Tab-separated table of C-alpha atoms in Angstrom:
chain	number	residue	atom	x	y	z
A	1	GLN	CA	-1.833	-23.066	-15.580
A	2	VAL	CA	-0.039	-19.759	-16.115
A	3	GLN	CA	3.629	-19.471	-15.235
A	4	LEU	CA	5.907	-16.430	-15.007
A	5	VAL	CA	9.597	-17.261	-15.293
A	6	GLU	CA	12.146	-14.624	-14.264
A	7	SER	CA	15.829	-14.185	-14.994
A	8	GLY	CA	18.541	-11.540	-14.813
A	9	GLY	CA	19.167	-10.949	-11.123
A	10	GLY	CA	22.627	-10.888	-9.611
A	11	SER	CA	25.194	-8.905	-7.676
A	12	VAL	CA	26.566	-5.568	-8.850
A	13	GLN	CA	28.489	-2.601	-7.466
A	14	PRO	CA	26.789	0.763	-6.893
A	15	GLY	CA	26.343	2.535	-10.216
A	16	GLY	CA	26.146	-0.722	-12.126
A	17	SER	CA	23.347	-2.085	-14.287
A	18	LEU	CA	21.203	-5.193	-14.617
A	19	ARG	CA	18.315	-6.231	-16.843
A	20	LEU	CA	15.506	-8.420	-15.562
A	21	SER	CA	13.303	-10.516	-17.853
A	22	CYS	CA	10.021	-12.318	-17.244
A	23	GLN	CA	8.105	-14.463	-19.721
A	24	ALA	CA	4.484	-15.520	-19.256
A	25	SER	CA	3.175	-18.803	-20.641
A	26	GLY	CA	0.196	-21.111	-20.246
A	27	ASN	CA	-3.571	-20.660	-20.291
A	28	ILE	CA	-3.686	-17.004	-21.362
A	29	ALA	CA	-6.343	-15.153	-23.314
A	30	THR	CA	-5.269	-11.573	-22.560
A	31	ILE	CA	-2.588	-9.916	-20.444
A	32	TYR	CA	-3.944	-6.729	-18.859
A	33	ASN	CA	-0.605	-5.609	-17.484
A	34	MET	CA	2.803	-6.821	-16.375
A	35	GLY	CA	5.201	-5.332	-13.897
A	36	TRP	CA	7.823	-5.705	-11.223
A	37	TYR	CA	7.591	-5.588	-7.449
A	38	ARG	CA	10.342	-5.860	-4.877
A	39	GLN	CA	10.424	-7.036	-1.296
A	40	TYR	CA	12.937	-6.225	1.418
A	41	PRO	CA	13.412	-8.771	4.222
A	42	GLY	CA	10.601	-8.455	6.741
A	43	GLU	CA	8.711	-5.927	4.601
A	44	LEU	CA	5.638	-6.010	2.377
A	45	ARG	CA	6.042	-6.356	-1.360
A	46	GLU	CA	6.000	-2.958	-3.097
A	47	LEU	CA	5.513	-1.764	-6.675
A	48	VAL	CA	8.616	-0.863	-8.690
A	49	ALA	CA	7.200	-0.472	-12.201
A	50	THR	CA	4.222	-1.626	-14.238
A	51	ILE	CA	3.169	-1.318	-17.868
A	52	PRO	CA	-0.553	-1.698	-18.667
A	53	SER	CA	-1.484	-3.066	-22.067
A	54	ASP	CA	-3.438	0.128	-22.816
A	55	GLY	CA	-1.509	2.752	-20.877
A	56	ALA	CA	1.823	4.349	-20.118
A	57	PRO	CA	4.368	2.792	-17.765
A	58	VAL	CA	4.375	3.903	-14.155
A	59	TYR	CA	7.304	3.855	-11.738
A	60	ALA	CA	7.937	4.178	-8.063
A	61	ASP	CA	9.451	7.568	-7.267
A	62	SER	CA	12.619	5.927	-5.992
A	63	VAL	CA	13.473	4.436	-9.402
A	64	LYS	CA	12.274	7.117	-11.837
A	65	GLY	CA	15.008	8.055	-14.270
A	66	ARG	CA	17.027	4.934	-13.459
A	67	PHE	CA	14.772	1.971	-14.327
A	68	THR	CA	12.972	1.365	-17.623
A	69	ILE	CA	10.189	-1.177	-18.117
A	70	SER	CA	9.308	-2.528	-21.556
A	71	THR	CA	7.427	-5.425	-23.138
A	72	ASP	CA	7.569	-7.696	-26.142
A	73	SER	CA	3.926	-8.644	-26.677
A	74	THR	CA	4.762	-11.340	-29.222
A	75	LYS	CA	6.946	-13.122	-26.667
A	76	ARG	CA	4.667	-12.256	-23.718
A	77	THR	CA	7.750	-10.942	-21.976
A	78	VAL	CA	8.366	-7.948	-19.735
A	79	TYR	CA	11.823	-6.463	-19.169
A	80	MET	CA	13.211	-4.005	-16.679
A	81	SER	CA	16.531	-2.298	-17.315
A	82	MET	CA	18.043	-1.038	-14.077
A	83	ASN	CA	20.774	1.592	-14.303
A	84	ASN	CA	22.773	3.477	-11.687
A	85	LEU	CA	21.873	0.877	-9.098
A	86	LYS	CA	22.051	1.862	-5.444
A	87	PRO	CA	22.438	-0.205	-2.267
A	88	GLU	CA	18.804	0.523	-1.396
A	89	ASP	CA	17.778	-1.330	-4.570
A	90	THR	CA	18.907	-4.566	-2.923
A	91	ALA	CA	15.814	-6.779	-2.691
A	92	ALA	CA	14.031	-9.792	-4.087
A	93	TYR	CA	12.305	-8.767	-7.323
A	94	TYR	CA	9.064	-10.434	-8.413
A	95	CYS	CA	7.417	-10.363	-11.812
A	96	TYR	CA	3.652	-9.731	-11.807
A	97	ALA	CA	0.911	-10.186	-14.396
A	98	ARG	CA	-2.845	-9.698	-14.392
A	99	ILE	CA	-4.264	-12.157	-16.903
A	100	LEU	CA	-7.628	-12.955	-18.456
A	101	THR	CA	-8.001	-16.706	-18.949
A	102	PRO	CA	-10.179	-18.253	-21.681
A	103	ASP	CA	-13.089	-18.706	-19.242
A	104	LEU	CA	-13.107	-14.873	-18.882
A	105	SER	CA	-11.803	-14.927	-15.321
A	106	ARG	CA	-9.134	-12.460	-14.195
A	107	HIS	CA	-6.206	-13.740	-12.169
A	108	ASP	CA	-3.003	-12.335	-10.713
A	109	TYR	CA	0.219	-14.305	-11.091
A	110	TRP	CA	3.705	-13.952	-9.640
A	111	GLY	CA	7.120	-15.059	-10.774
A	112	GLN	CA	9.451	-17.063	-8.575
A	113	GLY	CA	11.546	-14.058	-7.563
A	114	THR	CA	15.106	-13.086	-8.409
A	115	GLN	CA	17.603	-11.506	-6.021
A	116	VAL	CA	19.311	-8.196	-6.812
A	117	THR	CA	22.195	-7.229	-4.547
A	118	VAL	CA	23.995	-3.878	-4.828
A	119	SER	CA	27.063	-3.485	-2.643
A	120	SER	CA	30.640	-2.287	-2.750
């Protein structure tokens, strides 16, 4: 079974930086895309950034110019560097991947979540 393992969350003051990492492993033939979503308490999960295997990265308007998503295809890992963090960035962040398994079925997978807290 496919697993996505996240790391890099924590607490930081406004204006600070963090880098999130997520590595995919398991029964993988192809990764179509990987990305990051975040979820505020009591709210639906929302897209932060995603990077398709055959396209350019896309970002939520609220993080453009501050967050940068990147991948290491050899390691099957996606990163997100977060700069100039703001209190409204406080949320649980979830890694996402759309994966083709060897039986040619497409599946969506989620990481376990990592908390980012921005406060003074």
